GROMACS .gro file of N, CA and C in nm:
model
  489
    1UNK      N    1   0.084  -0.117   0.000
    1UNK     CA    2   0.000   0.000   0.000
    1UNK      C    3   0.089   0.124   0.000
    2UNK      N    4   0.050   0.222  -0.079
    2UNK     CA    5   0.127   0.345  -0.088
    2UNK      C    6   0.036   0.465  -0.060
    3UNK      N    7  -0.016   0.472   0.060
    3UNK     CA    8  -0.104   0.582   0.099
    3UNK      C    9  -0.020   0.701   0.142
    4UNK      N   10  -0.065   0.820   0.102
    4UNK     CA   11   0.004   0.942   0.140
    4UNK      C   12  -0.094   1.041   0.198
    5UNK      N   13  -0.052   1.110   0.301
    5UNK     CA   14  -0.135   1.213   0.360
    5UNK      C   15  -0.127   1.340   0.276
    6UNK      N   16  -0.238   1.407   0.257
    6UNK     CA   17  -0.239   1.532   0.181
    6UNK      C   18  -0.264   1.653   0.270
    7UNK      N   19  -0.299   1.629   0.396
    7UNK     CA   20  -0.315   1.740   0.491
    7UNK      C   21  -0.282   1.690   0.631
    8UNK      N   22  -0.256   1.785   0.719
    8UNK     CA   23  -0.221   1.750   0.857
    8UNK      C   24  -0.338   1.680   0.924
    9UNK      N   25  -0.312   1.570   0.995
    9UNK     CA   26  -0.420   1.497   1.060
    9UNK      C   27  -0.474   1.569   1.184
   10UNK      N   28  -0.602   1.548   1.210
   10UNK     CA   29  -0.670   1.607   1.325
   10UNK      C   30  -0.743   1.495   1.399
   11UNK      N   31  -0.721   1.485   1.528
   11UNK     CA   32  -0.800   1.396   1.612
   11UNK      C   33  -0.918   1.477   1.663
   12UNK      N   34  -1.039   1.420   1.654
   12UNK     CA   35  -1.157   1.496   1.693
   12UNK      C   36  -1.259   1.405   1.759
   13UNK      N   37  -1.319   1.454   1.867
   13UNK     CA   38  -1.427   1.383   1.935
   13UNK      C   39  -1.533   1.486   1.971
   14UNK      N   40  -1.659   1.443   1.969
   14UNK     CA   41  -1.771   1.534   1.993
   14UNK      C   42  -1.876   1.463   2.078
   15UNK      N   43  -1.948   1.542   2.160
   15UNK     CA   44  -2.051   1.481   2.244
   15UNK      C   45  -2.150   1.589   2.290
   16UNK      N   46  -2.278   1.552   2.293
   16UNK     CA   47  -2.380   1.636   2.353
   16UNK      C   48  -2.389   1.600   2.501
   17UNK      N   49  -2.381   1.701   2.585
   17UNK     CA   50  -2.393   1.682   2.730
   17UNK      C   51  -2.515   1.762   2.775
   18UNK      N   52  -2.606   1.696   2.839
   18UNK     CA   53  -2.731   1.760   2.880
   18UNK      C   54  -2.716   1.835   3.013
   19UNK      N   55  -2.633   1.937   3.006
   19UNK     CA   56  -2.611   2.031   3.116
   19UNK      C   57  -2.582   2.167   3.054
   20UNK      N   58  -2.609   2.277   3.127
   20UNK     CA   59  -2.581   2.411   3.074
   20UNK      C   60  -2.433   2.430   3.041
   21UNK      N   61  -2.406   2.516   2.945
   21UNK     CA   62  -2.271   2.537   2.896
   21UNK      C   63  -2.175   2.580   3.008
   22UNK      N   64  -2.219   2.664   3.100
   22UNK     CA   65  -2.130   2.709   3.208
   22UNK      C   66  -2.083   2.591   3.294
   23UNK      N   67  -2.170   2.496   3.318
   23UNK     CA   68  -2.136   2.380   3.400
   23UNK      C   69  -2.039   2.286   3.326
   24UNK      N   70  -2.062   2.267   3.197
   24UNK     CA   71  -1.975   2.180   3.118
   24UNK      C   72  -1.837   2.244   3.101
   25UNK      N   73  -1.833   2.372   3.072
   25UNK     CA   74  -1.708   2.445   3.059
   25UNK      C   75  -1.626   2.437   3.188
   26UNK      N   76  -1.692   2.461   3.301
   26UNK     CA   77  -1.625   2.458   3.432
   26UNK      C   78  -1.565   2.321   3.462
   27UNK      N   79  -1.627   2.215   3.410
   27UNK     CA   80  -1.577   2.079   3.434
   27UNK      C   81  -1.437   2.060   3.377
   28UNK      N   82  -1.399   2.136   3.275
   28UNK     CA   83  -1.264   2.127   3.220
   28UNK      C   84  -1.168   2.230   3.280
   29UNK      N   85  -1.219   2.336   3.338
   29UNK     CA   86  -1.137   2.439   3.400
   29UNK      C   87  -1.095   2.400   3.541
   30UNK      N   88  -1.187   2.340   3.615
   30UNK     CA   89  -1.169   2.309   3.757
   30UNK      C   90  -1.125   2.164   3.777
   31UNK      N   91  -1.000   2.142   3.819
   31UNK     CA   92  -0.952   2.004   3.834
   31UNK      C   93  -1.027   1.923   3.940
   32UNK      N   94  -1.094   1.989   4.034
   32UNK     CA   95  -1.174   1.915   4.132
   32UNK      C   96  -1.287   1.839   4.063
   33UNK      N   97  -1.331   1.891   3.949
   33UNK     CA   98  -1.433   1.822   3.869
   33UNK      C   99  -1.368   1.729   3.768
   34UNK      N  100  -1.268   1.779   3.697
   34UNK     CA  101  -1.205   1.701   3.590
   34UNK      C  102  -1.147   1.570   3.641
   35UNK      N  103  -1.095   1.570   3.762
   35UNK     CA  104  -1.037   1.447   3.817
   35UNK      C  105  -1.142   1.340   3.845
   36UNK      N  106  -1.266   1.373   3.834
   36UNK     CA  107  -1.374   1.275   3.854
   36UNK      C  108  -1.400   1.194   3.727
   37UNK      N  109  -1.347   1.242   3.611
   37UNK     CA  110  -1.373   1.169   3.486
   37UNK      C  111  -1.253   1.159   3.391
   38UNK      N  112  -1.138   1.224   3.421
   38UNK     CA  113  -1.029   1.220   3.323
   38UNK      C  114  -0.895   1.193   3.390
   39UNK      N  115  -0.818   1.295   3.424
   39UNK     CA  116  -0.689   1.275   3.490
   39UNK      C  117  -0.713   1.264   3.640
   40UNK      N  118  -0.610   1.219   3.714
   40UNK     CA  119  -0.629   1.195   3.858
   40UNK      C  120  -0.577   1.307   3.946
   41UNK      N  121  -0.488   1.392   3.893
   41UNK     CA  122  -0.428   1.497   3.975
   41UNK      C  123  -0.389   1.614   3.886
   42UNK      N  124  -0.396   1.735   3.941
   42UNK     CA  125  -0.359   1.856   3.869
   42UNK      C  126  -0.298   1.956   3.966
   43UNK      N  127  -0.213   2.043   3.913
   43UNK     CA  128  -0.153   2.146   3.997
   43UNK      C  129  -0.238   2.273   4.003
   44UNK      N  130  -0.352   2.276   3.934
   44UNK     CA  131  -0.438   2.393   3.948
   44UNK      C  132  -0.539   2.411   3.836
   45UNK      N  133  -0.621   2.514   3.855
   45UNK     CA  134  -0.723   2.551   3.755
   45UNK      C  135  -0.658   2.603   3.628
   46UNK      N  136  -0.730   2.590   3.519
   46UNK     CA  137  -0.682   2.646   3.393
   46UNK      C  138  -0.708   2.796   3.389
   47UNK      N  139  -0.602   2.871   3.357
   47UNK     CA  140  -0.609   3.015   3.340
   47UNK      C  141  -0.516   3.051   3.225
   48UNK      N  142  -0.555   3.143   3.140
   48UNK     CA  143  -0.475   3.183   3.026
   48UNK      C  144  -0.334   3.219   3.069
   49UNK      N  145  -0.235   3.162   3.001
   49UNK     CA  146  -0.095   3.188   3.029
   49UNK      C  147  -0.036   3.102   3.139
   50UNK      N  148  -0.118   3.029   3.210
   50UNK     CA  149  -0.071   2.946   3.321
   50UNK      C  150  -0.025   2.810   3.271
   51UNK      N  151   0.075   2.757   3.339
   51UNK     CA  152   0.122   2.623   3.313
   51UNK      C  153   0.080   2.534   3.430
   52UNK      N  154   0.018   2.421   3.400
   52UNK     CA  155  -0.022   2.325   3.503
   52UNK      C  156   0.026   2.187   3.463
   53UNK      N  157   0.027   2.100   3.560
   53UNK     CA  158   0.065   1.961   3.534
   53UNK      C  159  -0.058   1.874   3.559
   54UNK      N  160  -0.084   1.780   3.467
   54UNK     CA  161  -0.189   1.682   3.482
   54UNK      C  162  -0.125   1.546   3.495
   55UNK      N  163  -0.172   1.467   3.592
   55UNK     CA  164  -0.121   1.331   3.614
   55UNK      C  165  -0.232   1.230   3.594
   56UNK      N  166  -0.195   1.119   3.534
   56UNK     CA  167  -0.277   0.999   3.526
   56UNK      C  168  -0.202   0.896   3.609
   57UNK      N  169  -0.228   0.899   3.741
   57UNK     CA  170  -0.150   0.818   3.834
   57UNK      C  171  -0.163   0.669   3.806
   58UNK      N  172  -0.274   0.626   3.752
   58UNK     CA  173  -0.293   0.484   3.725
   58UNK      C  174  -0.194   0.432   3.622
   59UNK      N  175  -0.142   0.519   3.537
   59UNK     CA  176  -0.044   0.482   3.435
   59UNK      C  177   0.096   0.533   3.466
   60UNK      N  178   0.109   0.615   3.569
   60UNK     CA  179   0.239   0.672   3.602
   60UNK      C  180   0.287   0.771   3.499
   61UNK      N  181   0.194   0.846   3.436
   61UNK     CA  182   0.231   0.945   3.335
   61UNK      C  183   0.173   1.081   3.371
   62UNK      N  184   0.235   1.184   3.314
   62UNK     CA  185   0.188   1.320   3.336
   62UNK      C  186   0.220   1.403   3.212
   63UNK      N  187   0.164   1.521   3.207
   63UNK     CA  188   0.194   1.615   3.100
   63UNK      C  189   0.194   1.756   3.155
   64UNK      N  190   0.273   1.840   3.095
   64UNK     CA  191   0.273   1.982   3.127
   64UNK      C  192   0.183   2.052   3.027
   65UNK      N  193   0.087   2.125   3.079
   65UNK     CA  194  -0.014   2.193   2.998
   65UNK      C  195   0.010   2.343   3.004
   66UNK      N  196   0.020   2.406   2.889
   66UNK     CA  197   0.028   2.552   2.881
   66UNK      C  198  -0.106   2.600   2.827
   67UNK      N  199  -0.175   2.681   2.905
   67UNK     CA  200  -0.306   2.732   2.864
   67UNK      C  201  -0.284   2.850   2.771
   68UNK      N  202  -0.322   2.834   2.647
   68UNK     CA  203  -0.301   2.937   2.545
   68UNK      C  204  -0.416   3.038   2.541
   69UNK      N  205  -0.539   2.990   2.560
   69UNK     CA  206  -0.655   3.081   2.554
   69UNK      C  207  -0.773   3.020   2.628
   70UNK      N  208  -0.847   3.108   2.691
   70UNK     CA  209  -0.975   3.071   2.752
   70UNK      C  210  -1.076   3.179   2.715
   71UNK      N  211  -1.182   3.136   2.651
   71UNK     CA  212  -1.295   3.223   2.621
   71UNK      C  213  -1.412   3.163   2.698
   72UNK      N  214  -1.450   3.223   2.811
   72UNK     CA  215  -1.548   3.162   2.900
   72UNK      C  216  -1.672   3.109   2.828
   73UNK      N  217  -1.702   2.983   2.859
   73UNK     CA  218  -1.818   2.912   2.807
   73UNK      C  219  -1.817   2.891   2.656
   74UNK      N  220  -1.701   2.917   2.591
   74UNK     CA  221  -1.692   2.900   2.446
   74UNK      C  222  -1.574   2.814   2.402
   75UNK      N  223  -1.454   2.842   2.459
   75UNK     CA  224  -1.334   2.779   2.403
   75UNK      C  225  -1.223   2.771   2.506
   76UNK      N  226  -1.150   2.659   2.502
   76UNK     CA  227  -1.026   2.641   2.578
   76UNK      C  228  -0.922   2.592   2.479
   77UNK      N  229  -0.805   2.654   2.478
   77UNK     CA  230  -0.695   2.611   2.392
   77UNK      C  231  -0.572   2.590   2.478
   78UNK      N  232  -0.509   2.473   2.462
   78UNK     CA  233  -0.388   2.440   2.537
   78UNK      C  234  -0.283   2.385   2.443
   79UNK      N  235  -0.164   2.378   2.496
   79UNK     CA  236  -0.053   2.306   2.433
   79UNK      C  237  -0.006   2.206   2.537
   80UNK      N  238   0.021   2.081   2.495
   80UNK     CA  239   0.066   1.980   2.591
   80UNK      C  240   0.161   1.884   2.522
   81UNK      N  241   0.213   1.789   2.601
   81UNK     CA  242   0.306   1.690   2.549
   81UNK      C  243   0.227   1.580   2.479
   82UNK      N  244   0.220   1.588   2.347
   82UNK     CA  245   0.152   1.485   2.269
   82UNK      C  246   0.245   1.366   2.246
   83UNK      N  247   0.202   1.275   2.163
   83UNK     CA  248   0.279   1.152   2.140
   83UNK      C  249   0.416   1.179   2.074
   84UNK      N  250   0.428   1.286   1.996
   84UNK     CA  251   0.554   1.312   1.926
   84UNK      C  252   0.613   1.447   1.964
   85UNK      N  253   0.571   1.504   2.074
   85UNK     CA  254   0.617   1.636   2.115
   85UNK      C  255   0.497   1.723   2.145
   86UNK      N  256   0.518   1.852   2.155
   86UNK     CA  257   0.409   1.945   2.189
   86UNK      C  258   0.304   1.948   2.079
   87UNK      N  259   0.177   1.938   2.120
   87UNK     CA  260   0.065   1.948   2.027
   87UNK      C  261  -0.037   2.046   2.083
   88UNK      N  262  -0.131   2.086   1.997
   88UNK     CA  263  -0.236   2.180   2.035
   88UNK      C  264  -0.368   2.105   2.053
   89UNK      N  265  -0.439   2.138   2.161
   89UNK     CA  266  -0.571   2.082   2.187
   89UNK      C  267  -0.667   2.198   2.207
   90UNK      N  268  -0.783   2.186   2.146
   90UNK     CA  269  -0.884   2.291   2.159
   90UNK      C  270  -1.021   2.228   2.187
   91UNK      N  271  -1.089   2.283   2.288
   91UNK     CA  272  -1.227   2.246   2.318
   91UNK      C  273  -1.314   2.361   2.275
   92UNK      N  274  -1.427   2.330   2.213
   92UNK     CA  275  -1.529   2.430   2.179
   92UNK      C  276  -1.660   2.386   2.242
   93UNK      N  277  -1.730   2.483   2.301
   93UNK     CA  278  -1.854   2.457   2.373
   93UNK      C  279  -1.966   2.537   2.308
   94UNK      N  280  -2.070   2.468   2.263
   94UNK     CA  281  -2.184   2.534   2.199
   94UNK      C  282  -2.311   2.502   2.276
   95UNK      N  283  -2.377   2.607   2.330
   95UNK     CA  284  -2.502   2.581   2.401
   95UNK      C  285  -2.608   2.528   2.305
   96UNK      N  286  -2.686   2.435   2.354
   96UNK     CA  287  -2.802   2.383   2.281
   96UNK      C  288  -2.922   2.408   2.372
   97UNK      N  289  -2.982   2.523   2.356
   97UNK     CA  290  -3.086   2.565   2.448
   97UNK      C  291  -3.023   2.603   2.581
   98UNK      N  292  -3.103   2.602   2.686
   98UNK     CA  293  -3.052   2.637   2.819
   98UNK      C  294  -2.995   2.519   2.895
   99UNK      N  295  -3.023   2.397   2.850
   99UNK     CA  296  -2.992   2.281   2.933
   99UNK      C  297  -2.900   2.179   2.867
  100UNK      N  298  -2.834   2.214   2.758
  100UNK     CA  299  -2.745   2.118   2.693
  100UNK      C  300  -2.628   2.192   2.627
  101UNK      N  301  -2.518   2.119   2.610
  101UNK     CA  302  -2.396   2.175   2.551
  101UNK      C  303  -2.336   2.073   2.455
  102UNK      N  304  -2.298   2.119   2.338
  102UNK     CA  305  -2.227   2.034   2.243
  102UNK      C  306  -2.079   2.066   2.257
  103UNK      N  307  -1.999   1.963   2.289
  103UNK     CA  308  -1.855   1.980   2.310
  103UNK      C  309  -1.781   1.916   2.194
  104UNK      N  310  -1.686   1.990   2.138
  104UNK     CA  311  -1.598   1.938   2.034
  104UNK      C  312  -1.455   1.958   2.083
  105UNK      N  313  -1.375   1.852   2.082
  105UNK     CA  314  -1.234   1.862   2.119
  105UNK      C  315  -1.152   1.812   2.001
  106UNK      N  316  -1.045   1.886   1.969
  106UNK     CA  317  -0.960   1.849   1.857
  106UNK      C  318  -0.813   1.867   1.896
  107UNK      N  319  -0.729   1.776   1.847
  107UNK     CA  320  -0.584   1.784   1.871
  107UNK      C  321  -0.513   1.781   1.737
  108UNK      N  322  -0.410   1.866   1.725
  108UNK     CA  323  -0.330   1.875   1.603
  108UNK      C  324  -0.184   1.896   1.639
  109UNK      N  325  -0.097   1.879   1.539
  109UNK     CA  326   0.042   1.919   1.555
  109UNK      C  327   0.144   1.808   1.573
  110UNK      N  328   0.107   1.683   1.548
  110UNK     CA  329   0.204   1.575   1.563
  110UNK      C  330   0.305   1.577   1.449
  111UNK      N  331   0.418   1.513   1.473
  111UNK     CA  332   0.518   1.494   1.368
  111UNK      C  333   0.549   1.346   1.358
  112UNK      N  334   0.593   1.305   1.242
  112UNK     CA  335   0.629   1.165   1.221
  112UNK      C  336   0.584   1.119   1.083
  113UNK      N  337   0.613   0.992   1.053
  113UNK     CA  338   0.572   0.938   0.923
  113UNK      C  339   0.422   0.908   0.925
  114UNK      N  340   0.369   0.874   0.807
  114UNK     CA  341   0.226   0.851   0.794
  114UNK      C  342   0.171   0.747   0.888
  115UNK      N  343   0.242   0.636   0.906
  115UNK     CA  344   0.195   0.531   0.996
  115UNK      C  345   0.184   0.582   1.140
  116UNK      N  346   0.285   0.657   1.184
  116UNK     CA  347   0.283   0.712   1.319
  116UNK      C  348   0.171   0.815   1.335
  117UNK      N  349   0.152   0.900   1.235
  117UNK     CA  350   0.047   1.000   1.244
  117UNK      C  351  -0.091   0.935   1.254
  118UNK      N  352  -0.114   0.831   1.179
  118UNK     CA  353  -0.242   0.758   1.188
  118UNK      C  354  -0.258   0.699   1.327
  119UNK      N  355  -0.152   0.644   1.382
  119UNK     CA  356  -0.157   0.588   1.517
  119UNK      C  357  -0.190   0.696   1.620
  120UNK      N  358  -0.124   0.813   1.609
  120UNK     CA  359  -0.147   0.921   1.704
  120UNK      C  360  -0.292   0.970   1.698
  121UNK      N  361  -0.343   0.989   1.577
  121UNK     CA  362  -0.481   1.037   1.561
  121UNK      C  363  -0.579   0.936   1.618
  122UNK      N  364  -0.555   0.809   1.591
  122UNK     CA  365  -0.644   0.704   1.642
  122UNK      C  366  -0.644   0.701   1.794
  123UNK      N  367  -0.527   0.702   1.857
  123UNK     CA  368  -0.517   0.697   2.002
  123UNK      C  369  -0.576   0.822   2.068
  124UNK      N  370  -0.549   0.937   2.011
  124UNK     CA  371  -0.601   1.061   2.067
  124UNK      C  372  -0.753   1.068   2.054
  125UNK      N  373  -0.804   1.033   1.938
  125UNK     CA  374  -0.950   1.033   1.919
  125UNK      C  375  -1.016   0.939   2.018
  126UNK      N  376  -0.960   0.821   2.034
  126UNK     CA  377  -1.016   0.726   2.130
  126UNK      C  378  -1.011   0.783   2.272
  127UNK      N  379  -0.899   0.840   2.311
  127UNK     CA  380  -0.886   0.896   2.446
  127UNK      C  381  -0.985   1.008   2.473
  128UNK      N  382  -1.001   1.098   2.377
  128UNK     CA  383  -1.096   1.207   2.397
  128UNK      C  384  -1.240   1.157   2.394
  129UNK      N  385  -1.267   1.052   2.320
  129UNK     CA  386  -1.402   0.994   2.320
  129UNK      C  387  -1.434   0.938   2.458
  130UNK      N  388  -1.339   0.864   2.518
  130UNK     CA  389  -1.359   0.813   2.654
  130UNK      C  390  -1.377   0.928   2.753
  131UNK      N  391  -1.298   1.033   2.736
  131UNK     CA  392  -1.306   1.149   2.826
  131UNK      C  393  -1.444   1.214   2.818
  132UNK      N  394  -1.493   1.236   2.697
  132UNK     CA  395  -1.625   1.299   2.683
  132UNK      C  396  -1.737   1.209   2.733
  133UNK      N  397  -1.724   1.079   2.713
  133UNK     CA  398  -1.825   0.986   2.766
  133UNK      C  399  -1.825   0.988   2.919
  134UNK      N  400  -1.705   0.993   2.979
  134UNK     CA  401  -1.696   1.002   3.124
  134UNK      C  402  -1.753   1.132   3.177
  135UNK      N  403  -1.725   1.242   3.106
  135UNK     CA  404  -1.781   1.373   3.142
  135UNK      C  405  -1.933   1.367   3.141
  136UNK      N  406  -1.990   1.312   3.035
  136UNK     CA  407  -2.134   1.302   3.020
  136UNK      C  408  -2.197   1.222   3.135
  137UNK      N  409  -2.141   1.106   3.163
  137UNK     CA  410  -2.195   1.022   3.271
  137UNK      C  411  -2.186   1.094   3.405
  138UNK      N  412  -2.074   1.161   3.429
  138UNK     CA  413  -2.056   1.229   3.558
  138UNK      C  414  -2.150   1.348   3.573
  139UNK      N  415  -2.155   1.436   3.472
  139UNK     CA  416  -2.237   1.555   3.485
  139UNK      C  417  -2.387   1.524   3.479
  140UNK      N  418  -2.427   1.434   3.391
  140UNK     CA  419  -2.569   1.406   3.375
  140UNK      C  420  -2.625   1.313   3.482
  141UNK      N  421  -2.544   1.217   3.528
  141UNK     CA  422  -2.596   1.114   3.618
  141UNK      C  423  -2.521   1.102   3.751
  142UNK      N  424  -2.410   1.177   3.765
  142UNK     CA  425  -2.332   1.167   3.888
  142UNK      C  426  -2.256   1.036   3.902
  143UNK      N  427  -2.230   0.971   3.790
  143UNK     CA  428  -2.162   0.841   3.791
  143UNK      C  429  -2.018   0.858   3.745
  144UNK      N  430  -1.925   0.802   3.822
  144UNK     CA  431  -1.784   0.799   3.782
  144UNK      C  432  -1.758   0.662   3.719
  145UNK      N  433  -1.745   0.658   3.589
  145UNK     CA  434  -1.731   0.531   3.516
  145UNK      C  435  -1.590   0.475   3.517
  146UNK      N  436  -1.489   0.554   3.553
  146UNK     CA  437  -1.350   0.507   3.555
  146UNK      C  438  -1.304   0.460   3.417
  147UNK      N  439  -1.353   0.525   3.312
  147UNK     CA  440  -1.324   0.483   3.175
  147UNK      C  441  -1.177   0.491   3.139
  148UNK      N  442  -1.108   0.592   3.187
  148UNK     CA  443  -0.968   0.611   3.147
  148UNK      C  444  -0.882   0.496   3.197
  149UNK      N  445  -0.900   0.454   3.319
  149UNK     CA  446  -0.822   0.340   3.371
  149UNK      C  447  -0.871   0.208   3.313
  150UNK      N  448  -1.002   0.194   3.297
  150UNK     CA  449  -1.057   0.067   3.253
  150UNK      C  450  -1.035   0.038   3.105
  151UNK      N  451  -1.005   0.140   3.025
  151UNK     CA  452  -0.982   0.114   2.883
  151UNK      C  453  -0.850   0.041   2.857
  152UNK      N  454  -0.759   0.042   2.952
  152UNK     CA  455  -0.633  -0.030   2.937
  152UNK      C  456  -0.590  -0.088   3.073
  153UNK      N  457  -0.667  -0.185   3.125
  153UNK     CA  458  -0.640  -0.235   3.261
  153UNK      C  459  -0.506  -0.303   3.278
  154UNK      N  460  -0.449  -0.358   3.171
  154UNK     CA  461  -0.320  -0.425   3.183
  154UNK      C  462  -0.205  -0.328   3.207
  155UNK      N  463  -0.225  -0.201   3.176
  155UNK     CA  464  -0.120  -0.100   3.196
  155UNK      C  465  -0.133  -0.026   3.328
  156UNK      N  466  -0.242  -0.049   3.400
  156UNK     CA  467  -0.265   0.023   3.525
  156UNK      C  468  -0.171  -0.028   3.634
  157UNK      N  469  -0.108   0.066   3.704
  157UNK     CA  470  -0.021   0.032   3.816
  157UNK      C  471  -0.109  -0.019   3.929
  158UNK      N  472  -0.074  -0.131   3.985
  158UNK     CA  473  -0.158  -0.196   4.086
  158UNK      C  474  -0.175  -0.113   4.213
  159UNK      N  475  -0.081  -0.026   4.245
  159UNK     CA  476  -0.088   0.049   4.370
  159UNK      C  477  -0.126   0.196   4.350
  160UNK      N  478  -0.181   0.232   4.237
  160UNK     CA  479  -0.202   0.373   4.207
  160UNK      C  480  -0.301   0.441   4.300
  161UNK      N  481  -0.397   0.373   4.355
  161UNK     CA  482  -0.496   0.438   4.443
  161UNK      C  483  -0.439   0.464   4.582
  162UNK      N  484  -0.320   0.413   4.612
  162UNK     CA  485  -0.257   0.435   4.742
  162UNK      C  486  -0.186   0.568   4.750
  163UNK      N  487  -0.163   0.632   4.634
  163UNK     CA  488  -0.089   0.760   4.631
  163UNK      C  489  -0.171   0.873   4.686
   0.00000   0.00000   0.00000
């Protein structure tokens, strides 16, 4: 097979969450909420120009996040350590009436050959899909599904909840 990419790849995941836009937006700004459905630890709230660290203790990994832009209830843009170096991630929040929000998250900026780029897009899309599904379950039903750890149980550190 001789497939060639003609444009930069984008990982994208989307989800309707039946909660007001301010509540959904805050779930990504405030680590006290985000840790209930995505990463396990953070050094602080997202603020434009601020650098924070996010940890996924179950896997023993972390990333440094630089907050590039925050437009309240509309958009969050960050730069973080992607699979091949720093990449850009952007969340967009669109109200759907007073009681629902459509969330779109996209990641771009990887480097590597075509096979690696396809792998990065696939893994990132899958990860953000699990994240949005966990967000939806938590905000709409108050359920913590533990999707991030359960999607790869063989890689989870056995003692991670002791930290």
